[in-house]
Amino acid sequence: GAASAWRRGRVTPLAGARVRSAEDWWWDRLAPSGSGCHLLQSDSMLLVLPGPGPARARTKRRAARRAQRQPHPGPRAAAAKPKATSRPEPAAAPEQGPDAGWGDRIPLEILVQIFGLLVAADGPMPFLGRAARVCRRWQEAASQPALWRTVTLSPPLASRPAKGGVKAEKNPRPLLFSQLQRLTLIHWKSQVHPVLKLVGESCPRLTFLKLSDCHGVTTDALVMLAKACRQLHSLDLQHSMVESTAVVSFLEEAGPRMRKLWLTYSSQTTAILGALLVGCTPLQLPVEALQKGCPQLQVFDAPPLPPPSGRGVALGPGFPSLEELCLASSTCNFVSNEVLDRLLHGSPNLRLLDLRGCARITPAGLHNLPCQELEQLHLGLYGMSDRLTLAKEGSPLLTQKWYHTLRELDLSGQGFSEKDLEQALAAFSGTSGGSHPALCSLNLRGTRVTPSTVSSVVSSCRGLLYLNLESCRCLPRGLKRAYRGLEEVQWCLEQLLTTPPSPH
């Protein structure tokens, strides 16, 4: 009756009504007629760009493809279905040639930003090399200098077959590599010489080179690189097999402009350091020769080898630009106050000093250094303090000199007394002008620090994010652990303030 008639009236479409697709709805919603904008569509994005757009020829092609996918009715259905009266279709808008897609019409600066996101996530290779072959617009975007500043290359896999008989992807043209500034070569067991030769010919702006797990680095390759890349000032040879004569020859050519040099301790390293100063015995650090050969050195990370005897030897020019010095080792070494003074007597800009394992260094020797704004000081003794006679006094000399700039302090394993540590850490609570200390990492593992001393330094250092209290014999049980993050450090403070003292 009435219900069935209502249902029939509900589902029956009006004659001549046009059903709008979701695509048309979004098109009119985002870029309506007269708005001065147009849409560019791809498989995974929809861009709204200013200005008039091309004719919407794609909509007609998509409708044709949907019509082709619809199943054809059988003969019975065709016979039963009455023939529809043909209506004249509106004239289609004239097509303006083939649609090249959004990648060819998008502004160059936007395309470069999109490429930059991919480069930041996965590096420029192999994406930019392949993108440059798509079209002229993509080639122009892929050749922007900002995209080719840092590259990491590893050798191609010999077992990887090329698809469809096409040659495997090769390096981009030397024109693209001409903008390169930082290059890392990883796992090159062979063909290192031709690769470095190509780098020397194609990368005149190179400033940093890292060879990680590379074999067969020869003298000719490094010398050629030093002559071709006149802006190269940082060389990282850690974990690579390099001939000692190659490093010495490289420093003879590029030493005056070198700022950073990384070496891994090995038999080759011993020969390298020994060859830098004629007359030195093996296993000695030629301090004065390094200072004369590398006056702009900023980072020095080397094994803690003893220098030749300083008797009768004048001090060298120092390292005036040195910012980081690392002589850390896991065993007792020969670094003393005399060695440290010969290395750092001319380094007022030092920011990081890593002397872990250097048990011969005393607070008085550190106090005499010329650097006034040290930010990181690592003096930890790991697994060796039981076999040594350690100083019990002197730690206040360190904090009173650098309390205003220290961000990281490592005193783990040191033998300073409770009173000495209390005086040393009290320096962080007496900052002038009401400003809070910059300390954010404090390692007191295995020291004789007391609960009151820890409470005082945590209360004063509001930005403390790491606190190591493992094996601290004077602290209550349950609190002898490492605390990471502001919440854990503050929880430790609350426990220290509320827990009564107990025997330890």
XYZ file of C-alpha atoms in Angstrom, residues 399 403-404 406-409 424-431 435-442 444 453-467 485-486 489-490 493:
44
model
C 84.694 21.989 39.339
C 81.521 24.726 36.904
C 80.032 27.496 34.694
C 80.627 21.859 32.241
C 77.758 19.919 30.684
C 79.121 16.380 31.193
C 81.313 15.196 34.075
C 83.731 19.648 44.499
C 80.018 19.232 43.737
C 79.111 22.192 45.960
C 80.555 24.423 43.233
C 77.451 23.755 41.124
C 75.151 25.251 43.784
C 76.985 28.565 43.986
C 76.430 29.926 40.474
C 71.530 31.176 36.823
C 71.367 27.394 36.913
C 74.404 25.254 36.064
C 74.661 23.787 32.571
C 75.424 20.278 33.911
C 73.174 17.660 32.297
C 75.203 14.432 32.748
C 76.973 13.298 35.931
C 79.639 9.086 39.969
C 75.939 15.581 48.352
C 73.775 13.958 45.678
C 70.658 15.758 46.925
C 72.447 19.100 46.816
C 73.774 18.746 43.269
C 70.460 17.412 41.879
C 68.547 20.280 43.498
C 70.927 22.835 41.984
C 71.205 21.337 38.477
C 67.655 21.620 37.149
C 68.632 20.302 33.711
C 70.310 17.086 34.900
C 69.210 14.281 32.559
C 71.661 11.487 33.434
C 72.899 10.435 36.883
C 65.635 11.413 32.050
C 64.372 14.288 34.149
C 66.444 11.993 38.347
C 63.741 13.881 40.261
C 65.945 13.228 44.655
